[in-house]
Amino acid sequence: MIKIHDSSLLIADRYFIEKFYAEGGMQEVYLATDRHLDRPVALKTPKTSSASKRFQSSSICSAKIIHPNVARTLDYFVSDGREYLVEEFIEGDDLQKIFNTFFDYLDPSLVAHIGHLLVRGLLASHRANIVHRDLKPSNIMICGGISVRDLKITDFGIAKLLDDELKLFSEDDVESSVAGSRTLVGAVPYMAPEIVLDTGRASKSSDIWSFGAILYQLLSGTAPFGTKFTKIILNYHLKKPIEPINILHSAQHLSPLASELFQIIIECLDYDENARPTAEELLKRFSGLCYSNSVRKIGVVKYRDKGFGFMSTNDSDDDIFFHSNDTYGEALKIGDNVSFSAYDGVPKPRAFPTVKLRS
């Protein structure tokens, strides 16, 4: 695949490209070194002329938001006719990649932790009167791997570019039009009905819908209304409610938290924009939730009996006790890889909560 830039290139006599880092539907991202301040940065540049049109306004939007859960915009400039956006470099992977690599679904404690961090960043943007418009797992950077030590929202203003692509849909073959756009393929499952059905009509409430759709996927493993554009449009026209999550009450000790999260999701995915909670209301709700945000470990189930078992880890000689009442989703089997937090116990440390990792 041809990249816009090669490594070891100096841009604007300041930013030295170390390597290509990632790309989205509209931009490429490079790890670069700021030679003036001697620090790593993320250097972003648009891939197409259509994306280039709004790159500057996007930079201005994101620069207005200063919050620990939002990626900081450091600079915007034009060099040799090409626009560049400089953001803080975030050591980690996006939420979509972490989810696809490790999980089929997340346990309620981890979902609550992610939701709490995410809504903090979302509230900061809404207080700055900035609507993200394209909130999705791939626009959420995670630090700390499966422990989710921290979280930062990225690509705020870039989402405005989605309007242009939405307007270019082929009326004869909408599904192919969407499939041909890498941006839209990842965005549509999280887009609010008012954006999909009435192109460009986005509000803060639209971000709340996206927030709820993300939580639903994390908790269940699937997007709330599927991933096919035509099916999503039909569901939106019919105002179809979300499906119950079959594994929601699979862990007795996590069931109350799961119920609270599902109620929040239902309210966020209300077809009436005015009925959805605000980011400020959601922050209060998440601040009142009781959940574990302890460091996560990975273990392997070595013994299983009725309702309980033991697992081993690479960083401890002690076996870890687990119980089915603390296990979200599929019952664990010998040999399964598991994500969990460990707490002191007698005679063995105890895992809580536990969730099976992807094979």
Coordinates of C-alpha atoms in Angstrom, one line a residue:
M1 CA 0.0 0.0 0.0
I2 CA 1.4 3.4 -1.0
K3 CA 1.8 5.8 1.8
I4 CA 1.8 9.6 1.6
H5 CA 5.1 9.9 3.3
D6 CA 8.2 7.7 3.9
S7 CA 10.0 7.5 7.2
S8 CA 12.9 9.7 8.0
L9 CA 11.3 12.7 6.4
L10 CA 11.4 16.2 8.0
I11 CA 8.2 18.2 7.6
A12 CA 8.1 22.0 8.0
D13 CA 11.7 21.9 9.4
R14 CA 10.2 20.6 12.7
Y15 CA 8.4 17.2 12.6
F16 CA 10.6 14.2 11.8
I17 CA 8.6 11.2 10.6
E18 CA 9.7 8.1 12.5
K19 CA 7.2 5.7 11.0
F20 CA 3.8 5.2 9.5
Y21 CA 1.4 4.5 12.5
A22 CA -2.2 4.0 11.3
E23 CA -4.8 5.2 8.9
G24 CA -8.5 5.8 8.8
G25 CA -10.9 6.4 5.9
M26 CA -9.9 10.0 5.6
Q27 CA -6.4 10.4 7.0
E28 CA -3.0 8.8 7.6
V29 CA -1.3 9.0 11.0
Y30 CA 2.5 9.0 11.5
L31 CA 4.6 8.8 14.6
A32 CA 6.9 11.8 14.5
T33 CA 9.3 13.6 16.7
D34 CA 8.9 17.3 17.4
R35 CA 12.4 18.5 16.9
H36 CA 11.7 21.8 18.7
L37 CA 10.4 20.3 21.9
D38 CA 12.0 16.9 21.6
R39 CA 8.8 14.9 22.1
P40 CA 6.8 12.2 20.2
V41 CA 3.7 13.4 18.4
A42 CA 1.0 12.0 16.2
L43 CA 1.2 13.7 12.8
K44 CA -2.1 13.5 10.8
T45 CA -2.7 14.4 7.2
P46 CA -5.8 14.0 4.9
K47 CA -5.7 11.3 2.3
T48 CA -8.0 13.0 -0.3
S49 CA -8.9 16.5 -1.5
S50 CA -12.4 16.2 -0.1
A51 CA -11.0 15.4 3.4
S52 CA -8.6 18.3 3.0
K53 CA -11.5 20.8 2.7
R54 CA -12.4 20.6 6.3
F55 CA -9.1 19.7 7.9
Q56 CA -8.4 23.2 9.2
S57 CA -11.8 23.7 10.7
S58 CA -11.5 20.2 12.3
S59 CA -8.3 21.2 13.9
I60 CA -9.8 24.4 15.3
C61 CA -12.7 22.4 16.8
S62 CA -10.5 19.8 18.5
A63 CA -8.2 22.5 19.8
K64 CA -11.0 24.0 21.8
I65 CA -11.3 20.9 24.0
I66 CA -8.8 20.6 26.9
H67 CA -9.5 17.5 29.0
P68 CA -7.5 14.4 30.1
N69 CA -10.0 12.2 28.2
V70 CA -9.6 14.0 24.9
A71 CA -6.5 13.8 22.7
R72 CA -4.7 17.2 22.8
T73 CA -4.4 19.2 19.6
L74 CA -0.9 20.7 19.5
D75 CA -0.5 22.3 16.1
Y76 CA -2.0 22.8 12.6
F77 CA 0.0 23.9 9.6
V78 CA 0.3 23.7 5.8
S79 CA 3.5 22.5 4.2
D80 CA 4.1 22.2 0.5
G81 CA 0.4 22.5 -0.1
R82 CA -0.6 19.7 2.3
E83 CA -2.4 20.2 5.6
Y84 CA -1.2 18.6 8.9
L85 CA -2.7 18.2 12.3
V86 CA -0.4 17.5 15.2
E87 CA -1.8 15.7 18.3
E88 CA -0.3 14.3 21.4
F89 CA 1.0 10.8 20.8
I90 CA -1.0 8.2 22.7
E91 CA 0.8 5.0 23.6
G92 CA -1.8 2.3 23.1
D93 CA -4.4 1.0 20.7
D94 CA -7.9 2.0 19.8
L95 CA -10.8 0.4 21.5
Q96 CA -12.0 -1.4 18.4
K97 CA -8.6 -3.1 18.0
I98 CA -8.4 -4.1 21.7
F99 CA -12.0 -5.4 21.6
N100 CA -11.4 -7.4 18.4
T101 CA -8.1 -8.8 19.6
F102 CA -9.0 -9.9 23.1
F103 CA -12.8 -10.0 23.7
D104 CA -16.1 -11.3 22.4
Y105 CA -17.8 -9.0 25.0
L106 CA -16.7 -7.1 28.1
D107 CA -17.9 -7.7 31.7
P108 CA -20.1 -5.0 33.2
S109 CA -17.3 -3.6 35.5
L110 CA -15.0 -2.9 32.5
V111 CA -17.9 -1.5 30.5
A112 CA -18.8 0.9 33.4
H113 CA -15.2 1.9 33.7
I114 CA -14.9 2.7 30.0
G115 CA -18.3 4.4 29.9
H116 CA -17.3 6.6 32.9
L117 CA -14.0 7.8 31.3
L118 CA -15.7 8.2 27.9
V119 CA -18.6 10.4 29.2
R120 CA -16.1 12.7 30.9
G121 CA -14.4 13.4 27.6
L122 CA -17.8 13.8 25.9
L123 CA -19.0 16.2 28.5
A124 CA -15.9 18.4 28.0
S125 CA -16.6 18.5 24.3
H126 CA -20.3 19.4 24.8
R127 CA -19.4 22.1 27.2
A128 CA -17.2 23.6 24.5
N129 CA -20.2 23.3 22.1
I130 CA -18.4 20.7 20.0
V131 CA -20.4 17.8 18.6
H132 CA -18.2 14.8 17.7
R133 CA -20.6 13.3 15.2
D134 CA -18.5 10.2 14.7
L135 CA -18.0 8.7 18.1
K136 CA -17.1 5.0 17.6
P137 CA -14.6 2.5 19.1
S138 CA -11.9 3.2 16.6
N139 CA -11.9 6.9 17.6
I140 CA -11.3 6.0 21.2
M141 CA -7.6 5.4 22.2
I142 CA -6.9 3.2 25.1
C143 CA -3.8 3.3 27.4
G144 CA -3.0 0.3 29.5
G145 CA -4.3 -2.5 27.3
I146 CA -7.1 -4.6 28.7
S147 CA -6.8 -2.8 32.1
V148 CA -7.9 0.5 30.4
R149 CA -5.8 2.6 32.6
D150 CA -6.8 5.7 30.6
L151 CA -8.9 6.7 27.6
K152 CA -8.8 9.5 25.1
I153 CA -11.3 10.5 22.4
T154 CA -9.7 11.5 19.0
D155 CA -10.7 13.0 15.7
F156 CA -13.4 15.4 16.8
G157 CA -13.9 17.8 13.9
I158 CA -12.9 15.2 11.3
A159 CA -16.3 13.6 11.7
K160 CA -17.9 16.6 10.0
L161 CA -16.4 15.1 6.8
L162 CA -18.9 12.3 7.0
D163 CA -21.6 14.6 5.7
D164 CA -19.8 14.8 2.4
E165 CA -19.7 11.0 2.1
L166 CA -23.2 10.5 3.2
K167 CA -24.4 12.8 0.4
L168 CA -22.5 10.8 -2.2
F169 CA -24.5 7.6 -1.6
S170 CA -25.6 5.9 -4.8
E171 CA -29.4 5.7 -4.8
D172 CA -29.3 2.5 -6.8
D173 CA -26.8 0.7 -4.6
V174 CA -26.6 2.2 -1.2
E175 CA -24.9 -0.8 0.4
S176 CA -22.1 -0.8 -2.2
S177 CA -21.6 2.9 -1.7
V178 CA -21.2 2.4 2.1
A179 CA -19.0 -0.6 1.6
G180 CA -16.7 1.4 -0.6
S181 CA -16.2 4.0 2.1
R182 CA -13.9 2.7 4.9
T183 CA -15.0 5.7 7.0
L184 CA -18.7 4.9 6.7
V185 CA -18.3 1.1 7.2
G186 CA -17.0 1.8 10.7
A187 CA -19.2 4.7 11.5
V188 CA -22.7 3.7 10.5
P189 CA -23.5 1.2 13.3
Y190 CA -23.0 4.0 15.9
M191 CA -24.7 6.8 14.0
A192 CA -27.8 8.3 15.4
P193 CA -31.0 8.0 13.3
E194 CA -31.2 11.8 12.8
I195 CA -27.8 11.7 11.1
V196 CA -28.5 8.7 8.9
L197 CA -32.1 9.7 7.9
D198 CA -31.6 13.4 7.8
T199 CA -28.0 13.9 6.6
G200 CA -26.1 16.5 8.5
R201 CA -28.6 17.1 11.3
A202 CA -26.4 16.3 14.3
S203 CA -26.6 17.5 17.8
K204 CA -25.1 16.8 21.2
S205 CA -27.9 14.2 21.6
S206 CA -26.5 12.4 18.5
D207 CA -23.3 11.8 20.4
I208 CA -25.3 10.3 23.3
W209 CA -26.9 7.8 20.9
S210 CA -23.4 6.8 19.7
F211 CA -22.3 6.5 23.3
G212 CA -25.1 4.1 24.0
A213 CA -24.5 2.1 20.9
I214 CA -20.8 1.6 21.9
L215 CA -21.8 0.4 25.4
Y216 CA -24.3 -2.0 23.9
Q217 CA -21.7 -3.5 21.7
L218 CA -19.1 -3.8 24.5
L219 CA -21.7 -5.5 26.8
S220 CA -23.2 -7.8 24.2
G221 CA -20.5 -8.3 21.5
T222 CA -22.7 -7.0 18.7
A223 CA -23.8 -3.6 17.4
P224 CA -27.4 -2.7 18.5
F225 CA -28.9 -2.7 15.0
G226 CA -26.3 -4.7 13.0
T227 CA -23.7 -3.4 10.6
K228 CA -25.5 -3.4 7.2
F229 CA -26.5 0.1 6.2
T230 CA -29.8 -0.9 4.6
K231 CA -30.9 -2.9 7.6
I232 CA -30.0 -0.1 9.9
I233 CA -32.0 2.4 7.9
L234 CA -35.0 0.0 8.0
N235 CA -34.7 -0.5 11.7
Y236 CA -34.5 3.3 12.2
H237 CA -37.5 3.9 10.1
L238 CA -39.5 1.4 12.1
K239 CA -38.1 2.7 15.3
K240 CA -37.1 -0.8 16.3
P241 CA -36.1 -1.1 20.0
I242 CA -32.8 -2.8 20.9
E243 CA -32.7 -6.5 21.5
P244 CA -32.2 -7.8 25.1
I245 CA -28.7 -9.0 25.9
N246 CA -28.9 -12.7 26.6
I247 CA -25.8 -12.8 28.8
L248 CA -26.7 -9.7 30.8
H249 CA -27.5 -11.6 34.0
S250 CA -25.0 -14.5 33.5
A251 CA -23.0 -13.4 36.5
Q252 CA -25.1 -13.2 39.7
H253 CA -22.8 -10.7 41.5
L254 CA -22.6 -8.5 38.4
S255 CA -26.3 -8.6 37.6
P256 CA -27.3 -5.3 39.4
L257 CA -24.5 -3.4 37.6
A258 CA -25.5 -4.9 34.3
S259 CA -29.1 -3.9 34.8
E260 CA -28.1 -0.3 35.5
L261 CA -25.9 -0.2 32.4
F262 CA -28.6 -1.6 30.2
Q263 CA -31.1 1.0 31.5
I264 CA -28.6 3.7 30.6
I265 CA -28.2 2.2 27.2
I266 CA -32.0 2.1 26.6
E267 CA -32.2 5.8 27.5
C268 CA -29.3 6.7 25.2
L269 CA -30.8 4.9 22.3
D270 CA -34.2 6.7 22.5
Y271 CA -35.5 7.7 19.1
D272 CA -36.7 10.9 20.7
E273 CA -33.6 13.1 20.7
N274 CA -35.0 15.3 23.5
A275 CA -35.6 12.3 25.7
R276 CA -32.0 11.1 25.7
P277 CA -29.9 12.0 28.8
T278 CA -27.3 14.7 28.5
A279 CA -23.6 14.0 29.0
E280 CA -23.8 15.9 32.3
E281 CA -26.6 13.6 33.5
L282 CA -24.8 10.5 32.4
L283 CA -21.7 11.6 34.3
K284 CA -23.7 11.8 37.5
R285 CA -25.2 8.3 36.7
F286 CA -21.7 6.8 36.2
S287 CA -20.3 8.5 39.2
G288 CA -23.0 6.6 41.3
L289 CA -22.2 3.2 39.8
C290 CA -20.3 0.6 41.9
Y291 CA -17.7 -1.2 39.8
S292 CA -14.2 -2.5 39.9
N293 CA -11.4 -0.6 38.0
S294 CA -8.5 -2.6 39.4
V295 CA -5.6 -3.8 37.1
R296 CA -6.6 -6.6 34.8
K297 CA -4.6 -9.8 34.5
I298 CA -4.7 -12.7 32.1
G299 CA -5.0 -16.2 33.4
V300 CA -5.6 -19.7 32.1
V301 CA -8.2 -22.0 33.7
K302 CA -6.5 -25.1 35.1
Y303 CA -9.2 -26.7 37.2
R304 CA -13.0 -26.5 37.0
D305 CA -15.7 -28.0 39.3
K306 CA -19.3 -27.2 39.9
G307 CA -19.5 -23.4 40.1
F308 CA -15.9 -22.7 40.8
G309 CA -12.3 -23.3 39.7
F310 CA -8.7 -22.2 39.7
M311 CA -6.6 -20.4 37.2
S312 CA -2.9 -19.8 36.8
T313 CA -1.0 -16.7 35.7
N314 CA 2.5 -16.0 34.5
D315 CA 3.3 -13.5 37.1
S316 CA 2.4 -15.5 40.2
D317 CA 3.0 -19.0 41.7
D318 CA -0.3 -18.8 43.4
D319 CA -3.4 -20.2 41.8
I320 CA -6.3 -17.8 41.6
F321 CA -9.8 -18.9 42.8
F322 CA -12.8 -18.0 40.6
H323 CA -16.6 -18.5 40.9
S324 CA -19.3 -18.7 38.3
N325 CA -21.2 -16.0 40.2
D326 CA -18.5 -13.6 39.2
T327 CA -18.1 -14.8 35.6
Y328 CA -19.8 -12.8 32.9
G329 CA -20.9 -14.6 29.7
E330 CA -19.9 -18.0 28.7
A331 CA -19.1 -20.5 31.4
L332 CA -15.3 -21.1 31.7
K333 CA -13.6 -24.3 30.7
I334 CA -10.2 -25.8 31.4
G335 CA -7.7 -24.1 29.0
D336 CA -9.7 -20.9 28.6
N337 CA -7.8 -17.6 28.7
V338 CA -9.5 -15.2 31.1
S339 CA -9.4 -11.5 32.0
F340 CA -9.8 -10.8 35.7
S341 CA -8.8 -8.6 38.6
A342 CA -7.2 -10.4 41.6
Y343 CA -8.0 -9.7 45.3
D344 CA -6.5 -11.1 48.5
G345 CA -8.3 -14.2 49.7
V346 CA -7.9 -17.2 52.0
P347 CA -6.5 -19.7 51.2
K348 CA -6.0 -18.4 47.6
P349 CA -6.4 -15.0 45.9
R350 CA -9.8 -14.5 44.3
A351 CA -10.7 -13.3 40.8
F352 CA -13.4 -10.7 40.4
P353 CA -14.8 -10.1 37.8
T354 CA -13.9 -12.7 35.2
V355 CA -14.6 -12.9 31.5
K356 CA -13.4 -15.3 28.9
L357 CA -11.0 -13.9 26.3
R358 CA -11.2 -14.5 22.6
S359 CA -9.6 -17.8 21.5

